[in-house]
């Protein structure tokens, strides 16, 4: 899952610059297990050339990171990935992809600060790798959705994935191909819709308390 595609944003073939009037930055974090496709997802949906911190994997890292499920992986994120999507003249979406290795988990709490919501990217061949991400997001109270990245392995029903992750029924679960821009956009739209619904529910509950 190393490749990614990207679409240009203008008819001339150049990427659109960020307008001077944009003043509302919305932050989304993409988390998940090692090799789940986080960097690929950020690359595929970003309108700019994303900032990545990938380094070539060496044999020395095999004693630190569990590479048993990602034998074809040749590079790994060592800090975070960053991408951008302009929503309109005043609103911009900033994407941060978090590293999946356990030794970099200490970065996650800082990345979650000020986050609108998060995408937990899951490789269903190694579903246990997703536990820590879900646990940390729940502890932070950060809204999130779960997206199962298609690696061409055995198909699992949504119910089976929910049971394996002990996922709350209200947390959206979607399938995606992190290499596809359209698929990635659907994931982000699902997250934003989920966050909007949560805020609407909180507003309704507050109004009921005041009545």
JSON list of C-alpha atoms in Angstrom, two decimals:
[
{"chain": "A", "resi": 1, "resn": "UNK", "atom": "CA", "xyz": [0.00, 0.00, 0.00]},
{"chain": "A", "resi": 2, "resn": "UNK", "atom": "CA", "xyz": [2.88, 2.34, -0.82]},
{"chain": "A", "resi": 3, "resn": "UNK", "atom": "CA", "xyz": [1.42, 4.05, -3.88]},
{"chain": "A", "resi": 4, "resn": "UNK", "atom": "CA", "xyz": [-0.94, 7.02, -3.86]},
{"chain": "A", "resi": 5, "resn": "UNK", "atom": "CA", "xyz": [-2.70, 9.08, -6.47]},
{"chain": "A", "resi": 6, "resn": "UNK", "atom": "CA", "xyz": [-3.47, 12.78, -6.37]},
{"chain": "A", "resi": 7, "resn": "UNK", "atom": "CA", "xyz": [-5.63, 15.08, -8.44]},
{"chain": "A", "resi": 8, "resn": "UNK", "atom": "CA", "xyz": [-4.71, 18.62, -9.43]},
{"chain": "A", "resi": 9, "resn": "UNK", "atom": "CA", "xyz": [-6.89, 21.42, -8.21]},
{"chain": "A", "resi": 10, "resn": "UNK", "atom": "CA", "xyz": [-6.87, 23.85, -11.14]},
{"chain": "A", "resi": 11, "resn": "UNK", "atom": "CA", "xyz": [-7.39, 23.53, -14.90]},
{"chain": "A", "resi": 12, "resn": "UNK", "atom": "CA", "xyz": [-3.82, 24.68, -15.54]},
{"chain": "A", "resi": 13, "resn": "UNK", "atom": "CA", "xyz": [-2.45, 21.65, -13.75]},
{"chain": "A", "resi": 14, "resn": "UNK", "atom": "CA", "xyz": [-1.07, 23.59, -10.75]},
{"chain": "A", "resi": 15, "resn": "UNK", "atom": "CA", "xyz": [-2.23, 23.22, -7.19]},
{"chain": "A", "resi": 16, "resn": "UNK", "atom": "CA", "xyz": [-4.37, 26.05, -5.82]},
{"chain": "A", "resi": 17, "resn": "UNK", "atom": "CA", "xyz": [-2.59, 28.26, -3.27]},
{"chain": "A", "resi": 18, "resn": "UNK", "atom": "CA", "xyz": [-4.16, 28.85, 0.14]},
{"chain": "A", "resi": 19, "resn": "UNK", "atom": "CA", "xyz": [-6.27, 32.02, 0.03]},
{"chain": "A", "resi": 20, "resn": "UNK", "atom": "CA", "xyz": [-5.38, 34.91, 2.30]},
{"chain": "A", "resi": 21, "resn": "UNK", "atom": "CA", "xyz": [-8.95, 34.97, 3.65]},
{"chain": "A", "resi": 22, "resn": "UNK", "atom": "CA", "xyz": [-8.76, 31.44, 5.09]},
{"chain": "A", "resi": 23, "resn": "UNK", "atom": "CA", "xyz": [-8.91, 31.87, 8.85]},
{"chain": "A", "resi": 24, "resn": "UNK", "atom": "CA", "xyz": [-10.54, 28.70, 10.19]},
{"chain": "A", "resi": 25, "resn": "UNK", "atom": "CA", "xyz": [-8.26, 25.67, 10.35]},
{"chain": "A", "resi": 26, "resn": "UNK", "atom": "CA", "xyz": [-9.89, 22.35, 11.20]},
{"chain": "A", "resi": 27, "resn": "UNK", "atom": "CA", "xyz": [-7.59, 19.57, 12.34]},
{"chain": "A", "resi": 28, "resn": "UNK", "atom": "CA", "xyz": [-8.11, 15.86, 11.66]},
{"chain": "A", "resi": 29, "resn": "UNK", "atom": "CA", "xyz": [-5.73, 13.12, 12.78]},
{"chain": "A", "resi": 30, "resn": "UNK", "atom": "CA", "xyz": [-5.31, 9.75, 11.03]},
{"chain": "A", "resi": 31, "resn": "UNK", "atom": "CA", "xyz": [-4.15, 7.03, 13.41]},
{"chain": "A", "resi": 32, "resn": "UNK", "atom": "CA", "xyz": [-3.88, 3.25, 13.35]},
{"chain": "A", "resi": 33, "resn": "UNK", "atom": "CA", "xyz": [-1.48, 0.36, 13.44]},
{"chain": "A", "resi": 34, "resn": "UNK", "atom": "CA", "xyz": [1.91, 0.06, 11.82]},
{"chain": "A", "resi": 35, "resn": "UNK", "atom": "CA", "xyz": [1.54, -0.18, 8.03]},
{"chain": "A", "resi": 36, "resn": "UNK", "atom": "CA", "xyz": [-2.24, 0.39, 7.99]},
{"chain": "A", "resi": 37, "resn": "UNK", "atom": "CA", "xyz": [-1.98, 3.00, 5.19]},
{"chain": "A", "resi": 38, "resn": "UNK", "atom": "CA", "xyz": [-2.07, 6.30, 7.06]},
{"chain": "A", "resi": 39, "resn": "UNK", "atom": "CA", "xyz": [0.58, 8.01, 4.94]},
{"chain": "A", "resi": 40, "resn": "UNK", "atom": "CA", "xyz": [-1.11, 6.75, 1.77]},
{"chain": "A", "resi": 41, "resn": "UNK", "atom": "CA", "xyz": [-4.48, 8.17, 2.86]},
{"chain": "A", "resi": 42, "resn": "UNK", "atom": "CA", "xyz": [-3.01, 11.61, 3.61]},
{"chain": "A", "resi": 43, "resn": "UNK", "atom": "CA", "xyz": [-1.20, 11.62, 0.25]},
{"chain": "A", "resi": 44, "resn": "UNK", "atom": "CA", "xyz": [-4.25, 10.62, -1.73]},
{"chain": "A", "resi": 45, "resn": "UNK", "atom": "CA", "xyz": [-6.60, 13.32, -0.40]},
{"chain": "A", "resi": 46, "resn": "UNK", "atom": "CA", "xyz": [-4.22, 16.25, 0.12]},
{"chain": "A", "resi": 47, "resn": "UNK", "atom": "CA", "xyz": [-4.48, 19.10, -2.40]},
{"chain": "A", "resi": 48, "resn": "UNK", "atom": "CA", "xyz": [-0.84, 20.01, -1.80]},
{"chain": "A", "resi": 49, "resn": "UNK", "atom": "CA", "xyz": [2.26, 17.89, -1.92]},
{"chain": "A", "resi": 50, "resn": "UNK", "atom": "CA", "xyz": [2.10, 16.47, 1.60]},
{"chain": "A", "resi": 51, "resn": "UNK", "atom": "CA", "xyz": [4.85, 16.79, 4.15]},
{"chain": "A", "resi": 52, "resn": "UNK", "atom": "CA", "xyz": [5.99, 13.30, 5.07]},
{"chain": "A", "resi": 53, "resn": "UNK", "atom": "CA", "xyz": [8.63, 12.05, 7.48]},
{"chain": "A", "resi": 54, "resn": "UNK", "atom": "CA", "xyz": [9.19, 8.62, 6.00]},
{"chain": "A", "resi": 55, "resn": "UNK", "atom": "CA", "xyz": [12.54, 6.91, 6.37]},
{"chain": "A", "resi": 56, "resn": "UNK", "atom": "CA", "xyz": [13.77, 3.73, 4.73]},
{"chain": "A", "resi": 57, "resn": "UNK", "atom": "CA", "xyz": [13.31, 0.66, 6.90]},
{"chain": "A", "resi": 58, "resn": "UNK", "atom": "CA", "xyz": [16.45, -1.33, 7.64]},
{"chain": "A", "resi": 59, "resn": "UNK", "atom": "CA", "xyz": [17.16, -4.72, 9.20]},
{"chain": "A", "resi": 60, "resn": "UNK", "atom": "CA", "xyz": [18.10, -2.95, 12.42]},
{"chain": "A", "resi": 61, "resn": "UNK", "atom": "CA", "xyz": [14.48, -1.86, 12.85]},
{"chain": "A", "resi": 62, "resn": "UNK", "atom": "CA", "xyz": [13.19, -5.44, 12.76]},
{"chain": "A", "resi": 63, "resn": "UNK", "atom": "CA", "xyz": [14.33, -5.91, 16.32]},
{"chain": "A", "resi": 64, "resn": "UNK", "atom": "CA", "xyz": [12.28, -2.89, 17.43]},
{"chain": "A", "resi": 65, "resn": "UNK", "atom": "CA", "xyz": [9.15, -2.93, 15.22]},
{"chain": "A", "resi": 66, "resn": "UNK", "atom": "CA", "xyz": [6.96, -5.93, 14.46]},
{"chain": "A", "resi": 67, "resn": "UNK", "atom": "CA", "xyz": [7.20, -6.24, 10.67]},
{"chain": "A", "resi": 68, "resn": "UNK", "atom": "CA", "xyz": [5.74, -9.74, 10.44]},
{"chain": "A", "resi": 69, "resn": "UNK", "atom": "CA", "xyz": [2.51, -8.47, 8.88]},
{"chain": "A", "resi": 70, "resn": "UNK", "atom": "CA", "xyz": [4.07, -5.86, 6.60]},
{"chain": "A", "resi": 71, "resn": "UNK", "atom": "CA", "xyz": [6.90, -7.69, 4.85]},
{"chain": "A", "resi": 72, "resn": "UNK", "atom": "CA", "xyz": [6.50, -5.59, 1.69]},
{"chain": "A", "resi": 73, "resn": "UNK", "atom": "CA", "xyz": [6.83, -2.28, 3.53]},
{"chain": "A", "resi": 74, "resn": "UNK", "atom": "CA", "xyz": [10.07, -0.42, 2.72]},
{"chain": "A", "resi": 75, "resn": "UNK", "atom": "CA", "xyz": [9.57, 2.94, 4.49]},
{"chain": "A", "resi": 76, "resn": "UNK", "atom": "CA", "xyz": [8.00, 4.09, 7.75]},
{"chain": "A", "resi": 77, "resn": "UNK", "atom": "CA", "xyz": [6.80, 7.37, 9.27]},
{"chain": "A", "resi": 78, "resn": "UNK", "atom": "CA", "xyz": [9.02, 8.58, 12.10]},
{"chain": "A", "resi": 79, "resn": "UNK", "atom": "CA", "xyz": [7.18, 11.77, 13.12]},
{"chain": "A", "resi": 80, "resn": "UNK", "atom": "CA", "xyz": [3.94, 12.60, 11.29]},
{"chain": "A", "resi": 81, "resn": "UNK", "atom": "CA", "xyz": [2.48, 13.28, 7.86]},
{"chain": "A", "resi": 82, "resn": "UNK", "atom": "CA", "xyz": [0.76, 16.55, 6.99]},
{"chain": "A", "resi": 83, "resn": "UNK", "atom": "CA", "xyz": [-1.70, 17.42, 4.23]},
{"chain": "A", "resi": 84, "resn": "UNK", "atom": "CA", "xyz": [-4.29, 20.10, 3.46]},
{"chain": "A", "resi": 85, "resn": "UNK", "atom": "CA", "xyz": [-7.74, 20.37, 1.91]},
{"chain": "A", "resi": 86, "resn": "UNK", "atom": "CA", "xyz": [-9.42, 23.74, 1.24]},
{"chain": "A", "resi": 87, "resn": "UNK", "atom": "CA", "xyz": [-13.13, 23.48, 2.03]},
{"chain": "A", "resi": 88, "resn": "UNK", "atom": "CA", "xyz": [-14.10, 27.03, 1.03]},
{"chain": "A", "resi": 89, "resn": "UNK", "atom": "CA", "xyz": [-12.74, 30.59, 1.11]},
{"chain": "A", "resi": 90, "resn": "UNK", "atom": "CA", "xyz": [-12.51, 30.63, 4.90]},
{"chain": "A", "resi": 91, "resn": "UNK", "atom": "CA", "xyz": [-12.21, 27.01, 6.02]},
{"chain": "A", "resi": 92, "resn": "UNK", "atom": "CA", "xyz": [-9.25, 24.69, 5.61]},
{"chain": "A", "resi": 93, "resn": "UNK", "atom": "CA", "xyz": [-8.88, 21.09, 6.71]},
{"chain": "A", "resi": 94, "resn": "UNK", "atom": "CA", "xyz": [-5.46, 20.06, 8.02]},
{"chain": "A", "resi": 95, "resn": "UNK", "atom": "CA", "xyz": [-4.61, 16.36, 8.04]},
{"chain": "A", "resi": 96, "resn": "UNK", "atom": "CA", "xyz": [-2.05, 14.81, 10.37]},
{"chain": "A", "resi": 97, "resn": "UNK", "atom": "CA", "xyz": [-1.01, 11.18, 9.96]},
{"chain": "A", "resi": 98, "resn": "UNK", "atom": "CA", "xyz": [0.42, 9.69, 13.15]},
{"chain": "A", "resi": 99, "resn": "UNK", "atom": "CA", "xyz": [3.18, 7.05, 13.17]},
{"chain": "A", "resi": 100, "resn": "UNK", "atom": "CA", "xyz": [1.92, 3.57, 14.00]},
{"chain": "A", "resi": 101, "resn": "UNK", "atom": "CA", "xyz": [4.89, 2.02, 15.80]},
{"chain": "A", "resi": 102, "resn": "UNK", "atom": "CA", "xyz": [4.58, 1.65, 19.57]},
{"chain": "A", "resi": 103, "resn": "UNK", "atom": "CA", "xyz": [7.79, 3.61, 20.17]},
{"chain": "A", "resi": 104, "resn": "UNK", "atom": "CA", "xyz": [6.15, 6.72, 18.67]},
{"chain": "A", "resi": 105, "resn": "UNK", "atom": "CA", "xyz": [2.84, 6.51, 20.52]},
{"chain": "A", "resi": 106, "resn": "UNK", "atom": "CA", "xyz": [3.96, 9.27, 22.92]},
{"chain": "A", "resi": 107, "resn": "UNK", "atom": "CA", "xyz": [3.41, 11.71, 20.02]},
{"chain": "A", "resi": 108, "resn": "UNK", "atom": "CA", "xyz": [-0.27, 10.87, 19.74]},
{"chain": "A", "resi": 109, "resn": "UNK", "atom": "CA", "xyz": [-1.49, 12.75, 22.82]},
{"chain": "A", "resi": 110, "resn": "UNK", "atom": "CA", "xyz": [0.04, 15.97, 21.48]},
{"chain": "A", "resi": 111, "resn": "UNK", "atom": "CA", "xyz": [-1.46, 15.42, 18.05]},
{"chain": "A", "resi": 112, "resn": "UNK", "atom": "CA", "xyz": [-4.93, 14.90, 19.56]},
{"chain": "A", "resi": 113, "resn": "UNK", "atom": "CA", "xyz": [-4.86, 18.36, 21.16]},
{"chain": "A", "resi": 114, "resn": "UNK", "atom": "CA", "xyz": [-7.27, 20.69, 19.35]},
{"chain": "A", "resi": 115, "resn": "UNK", "atom": "CA", "xyz": [-8.45, 17.94, 17.01]},
{"chain": "A", "resi": 116, "resn": "UNK", "atom": "CA", "xyz": [-11.90, 18.10, 15.41]},
{"chain": "A", "resi": 117, "resn": "UNK", "atom": "CA", "xyz": [-11.92, 14.33, 15.07]},
{"chain": "A", "resi": 118, "resn": "UNK", "atom": "CA", "xyz": [-9.90, 11.31, 14.05]},
{"chain": "A", "resi": 119, "resn": "UNK", "atom": "CA", "xyz": [-9.89, 8.44, 11.58]},
{"chain": "A", "resi": 120, "resn": "UNK", "atom": "CA", "xyz": [-8.74, 5.07, 12.91]},
{"chain": "A", "resi": 121, "resn": "UNK", "atom": "CA", "xyz": [-7.39, 3.21, 9.88]},
{"chain": "A", "resi": 122, "resn": "UNK", "atom": "CA", "xyz": [-7.61, -0.55, 10.30]},
{"chain": "A", "resi": 123, "resn": "UNK", "atom": "CA", "xyz": [-5.88, -3.41, 8.50]},
{"chain": "A", "resi": 124, "resn": "UNK", "atom": "CA", "xyz": [-8.29, -6.29, 9.17]},
{"chain": "A", "resi": 125, "resn": "UNK", "atom": "CA", "xyz": [-5.42, -8.77, 8.81]},
{"chain": "A", "resi": 126, "resn": "UNK", "atom": "CA", "xyz": [-3.92, -7.25, 11.99]},
{"chain": "A", "resi": 127, "resn": "UNK", "atom": "CA", "xyz": [-6.97, -5.88, 13.74]},
{"chain": "A", "resi": 128, "resn": "UNK", "atom": "CA", "xyz": [-5.38, -6.02, 17.21]},
{"chain": "A", "resi": 129, "resn": "UNK", "atom": "CA", "xyz": [-3.03, -3.21, 16.14]},
{"chain": "A", "resi": 130, "resn": "UNK", "atom": "CA", "xyz": [-6.01, -0.83, 16.30]},
{"chain": "A", "resi": 131, "resn": "UNK", "atom": "CA", "xyz": [-6.78, -1.28, 19.98]},
{"chain": "A", "resi": 132, "resn": "UNK", "atom": "CA", "xyz": [-4.40, 1.36, 21.30]},
{"chain": "A", "resi": 133, "resn": "UNK", "atom": "CA", "xyz": [-5.62, 4.07, 18.93]},
{"chain": "A", "resi": 134, "resn": "UNK", "atom": "CA", "xyz": [-9.25, 3.54, 19.91]},
{"chain": "A", "resi": 135, "resn": "UNK", "atom": "CA", "xyz": [-8.39, 3.43, 23.61]},
{"chain": "A", "resi": 136, "resn": "UNK", "atom": "CA", "xyz": [-6.43, 6.70, 23.49]},
{"chain": "A", "resi": 137, "resn": "UNK", "atom": "CA", "xyz": [-9.13, 8.51, 21.51]},
{"chain": "A", "resi": 138, "resn": "UNK", "atom": "CA", "xyz": [-11.83, 7.37, 23.93]},
{"chain": "A", "resi": 139, "resn": "UNK", "atom": "CA", "xyz": [-9.72, 8.53, 26.88]},
{"chain": "A", "resi": 140, "resn": "UNK", "atom": "CA", "xyz": [-9.27, 11.94, 25.24]},
{"chain": "A", "resi": 141, "resn": "UNK", "atom": "CA", "xyz": [-12.95, 12.17, 24.38]},
{"chain": "A", "resi": 142, "resn": "UNK", "atom": "CA", "xyz": [-12.03, 12.77, 20.72]},
{"chain": "A", "resi": 143, "resn": "UNK", "atom": "CA", "xyz": [-14.75, 11.90, 18.17]},
{"chain": "A", "resi": 144, "resn": "UNK", "atom": "CA", "xyz": [-13.60, 9.26, 15.69]},
{"chain": "A", "resi": 145, "resn": "UNK", "atom": "CA", "xyz": [-14.68, 6.84, 13.01]},
{"chain": "A", "resi": 146, "resn": "UNK", "atom": "CA", "xyz": [-13.14, 3.54, 11.95]},
{"chain": "A", "resi": 147, "resn": "UNK", "atom": "CA", "xyz": [-12.13, 2.90, 8.33]},
{"chain": "A", "resi": 148, "resn": "UNK", "atom": "CA", "xyz": [-11.10, -0.60, 7.19]},
{"chain": "A", "resi": 149, "resn": "UNK", "atom": "CA", "xyz": [-8.41, -0.28, 4.54]},
{"chain": "A", "resi": 150, "resn": "UNK", "atom": "CA", "xyz": [-8.68, -2.78, 1.69]},
{"chain": "A", "resi": 151, "resn": "UNK", "atom": "CA", "xyz": [-5.49, -4.83, 1.40]},
{"chain": "A", "resi": 152, "resn": "UNK", "atom": "CA", "xyz": [-7.16, -7.57, -0.64]},
{"chain": "A", "resi": 153, "resn": "UNK", "atom": "CA", "xyz": [-7.29, -10.04, 2.23]},
{"chain": "A", "resi": 154, "resn": "UNK", "atom": "CA", "xyz": [-10.26, -12.01, 3.55]},
{"chain": "A", "resi": 155, "resn": "UNK", "atom": "CA", "xyz": [-13.45, -9.98, 3.79]},
{"chain": "A", "resi": 156, "resn": "UNK", "atom": "CA", "xyz": [-15.03, -9.46, 7.20]},
{"chain": "A", "resi": 157, "resn": "UNK", "atom": "CA", "xyz": [-18.57, -8.38, 7.88]},
{"chain": "A", "resi": 158, "resn": "UNK", "atom": "CA", "xyz": [-19.05, -5.00, 9.60]},
{"chain": "A", "resi": 159, "resn": "UNK", "atom": "CA", "xyz": [-20.53, -6.83, 12.58]},
{"chain": "A", "resi": 160, "resn": "UNK", "atom": "CA", "xyz": [-17.45, -9.04, 12.89]},
{"chain": "A", "resi": 161, "resn": "UNK", "atom": "CA", "xyz": [-15.16, -6.00, 12.84]},
{"chain": "A", "resi": 162, "resn": "UNK", "atom": "CA", "xyz": [-17.31, -4.20, 15.43]},
{"chain": "A", "resi": 163, "resn": "UNK", "atom": "CA", "xyz": [-17.19, -7.21, 17.72]},
{"chain": "A", "resi": 164, "resn": "UNK", "atom": "CA", "xyz": [-13.44, -7.63, 17.29]},
{"chain": "A", "resi": 165, "resn": "UNK", "atom": "CA", "xyz": [-12.87, -3.96, 18.19]},
{"chain": "A", "resi": 166, "resn": "UNK", "atom": "CA", "xyz": [-15.64, -3.84, 20.81]},
{"chain": "A", "resi": 167, "resn": "UNK", "atom": "CA", "xyz": [-16.79, -0.76, 18.93]},
{"chain": "A", "resi": 168, "resn": "UNK", "atom": "CA", "xyz": [-19.57, 1.46, 20.26]},
{"chain": "A", "resi": 169, "resn": "UNK", "atom": "CA", "xyz": [-22.68, 1.14, 18.05]},
{"chain": "A", "resi": 170, "resn": "UNK", "atom": "CA", "xyz": [-22.68, 4.92, 17.48]},
{"chain": "A", "resi": 171, "resn": "UNK", "atom": "CA", "xyz": [-19.16, 4.97, 16.00]},
{"chain": "A", "resi": 172, "resn": "UNK", "atom": "CA", "xyz": [-19.34, 4.88, 12.17]},
{"chain": "A", "resi": 173, "resn": "UNK", "atom": "CA", "xyz": [-17.55, 2.01, 10.44]},
{"chain": "A", "resi": 174, "resn": "UNK", "atom": "CA", "xyz": [-16.67, 2.28, 6.74]},
{"chain": "A", "resi": 175, "resn": "UNK", "atom": "CA", "xyz": [-14.55, 0.44, 4.18]},
{"chain": "A", "resi": 176, "resn": "UNK", "atom": "CA", "xyz": [-12.01, 2.29, 2.07]},
{"chain": "A", "resi": 177, "resn": "UNK", "atom": "CA", "xyz": [-9.06, 2.08, -0.30]},
{"chain": "A", "resi": 178, "resn": "UNK", "atom": "CA", "xyz": [-6.48, 4.53, 1.03]},
{"chain": "A", "resi": 179, "resn": "UNK", "atom": "CA", "xyz": [-4.94, 4.84, -2.45]},
{"chain": "A", "resi": 180, "resn": "UNK", "atom": "CA", "xyz": [-8.14, 6.31, -3.88]},
{"chain": "A", "resi": 181, "resn": "UNK", "atom": "CA", "xyz": [-8.81, 10.02, -3.55]},
{"chain": "A", "resi": 182, "resn": "UNK", "atom": "CA", "xyz": [-12.58, 9.52, -3.82]},
{"chain": "A", "resi": 183, "resn": "UNK", "atom": "CA", "xyz": [-12.54, 6.77, -1.22]},
{"chain": "A", "resi": 184, "resn": "UNK", "atom": "CA", "xyz": [-10.45, 8.93, 1.12]},
{"chain": "A", "resi": 185, "resn": "UNK", "atom": "CA", "xyz": [-12.83, 11.86, 0.67]},
{"chain": "A", "resi": 186, "resn": "UNK", "atom": "CA", "xyz": [-15.75, 9.62, 1.62]},
{"chain": "A", "resi": 187, "resn": "UNK", "atom": "CA", "xyz": [-13.94, 8.69, 4.84]},
{"chain": "A", "resi": 188, "resn": "UNK", "atom": "CA", "xyz": [-13.39, 12.34, 5.75]},
{"chain": "A", "resi": 189, "resn": "UNK", "atom": "CA", "xyz": [-16.98, 13.29, 4.89]},
{"chain": "A", "resi": 190, "resn": "UNK", "atom": "CA", "xyz": [-18.20, 10.48, 7.14]},
{"chain": "A", "resi": 191, "resn": "UNK", "atom": "CA", "xyz": [-16.06, 11.80, 10.00]},
{"chain": "A", "resi": 192, "resn": "UNK", "atom": "CA", "xyz": [-17.24, 15.40, 9.60]},
{"chain": "A", "resi": 193, "resn": "UNK", "atom": "CA", "xyz": [-20.88, 14.27, 9.45]},
{"chain": "A", "resi": 194, "resn": "UNK", "atom": "CA", "xyz": [-20.34, 12.22, 12.61]},
{"chain": "A", "resi": 195, "resn": "UNK", "atom": "CA", "xyz": [-18.82, 15.18, 14.45]},
{"chain": "A", "resi": 196, "resn": "UNK", "atom": "CA", "xyz": [-21.69, 17.44, 13.34]},
{"chain": "A", "resi": 197, "resn": "UNK", "atom": "CA", "xyz": [-24.22, 14.92, 14.63]},
{"chain": "A", "resi": 198, "resn": "UNK", "atom": "CA", "xyz": [-22.45, 14.67, 17.98]},
{"chain": "A", "resi": 199, "resn": "UNK", "atom": "CA", "xyz": [-22.41, 18.46, 18.41]},
{"chain": "A", "resi": 200, "resn": "UNK", "atom": "CA", "xyz": [-26.08, 18.65, 17.40]},
{"chain": "A", "resi": 201, "resn": "UNK", "atom": "CA", "xyz": [-26.97, 16.02, 20.01]},
{"chain": "A", "resi": 202, "resn": "UNK", "atom": "CA", "xyz": [-25.04, 17.93, 22.67]},
{"chain": "A", "resi": 203, "resn": "UNK", "atom": "CA", "xyz": [-26.81, 21.18, 21.74]},
{"chain": "A", "resi": 204, "resn": "UNK", "atom": "CA", "xyz": [-30.23, 19.50, 21.93]},
{"chain": "A", "resi": 205, "resn": "UNK", "atom": "CA", "xyz": [-29.39, 18.00, 25.33]},
{"chain": "A", "resi": 206, "resn": "UNK", "atom": "CA", "xyz": [-28.27, 21.39, 26.62]},
{"chain": "A", "resi": 207, "resn": "UNK", "atom": "CA", "xyz": [-31.47, 23.06, 25.45]},
{"chain": "A", "resi": 208, "resn": "UNK", "atom": "CA", "xyz": [-33.55, 20.40, 27.20]},
{"chain": "A", "resi": 209, "resn": "UNK", "atom": "CA", "xyz": [-31.65, 21.01, 30.45]},
{"chain": "A", "resi": 210, "resn": "UNK", "atom": "CA", "xyz": [-32.37, 24.75, 30.22]},
{"chain": "A", "resi": 211, "resn": "UNK", "atom": "CA", "xyz": [-36.09, 24.31, 29.61]}
]
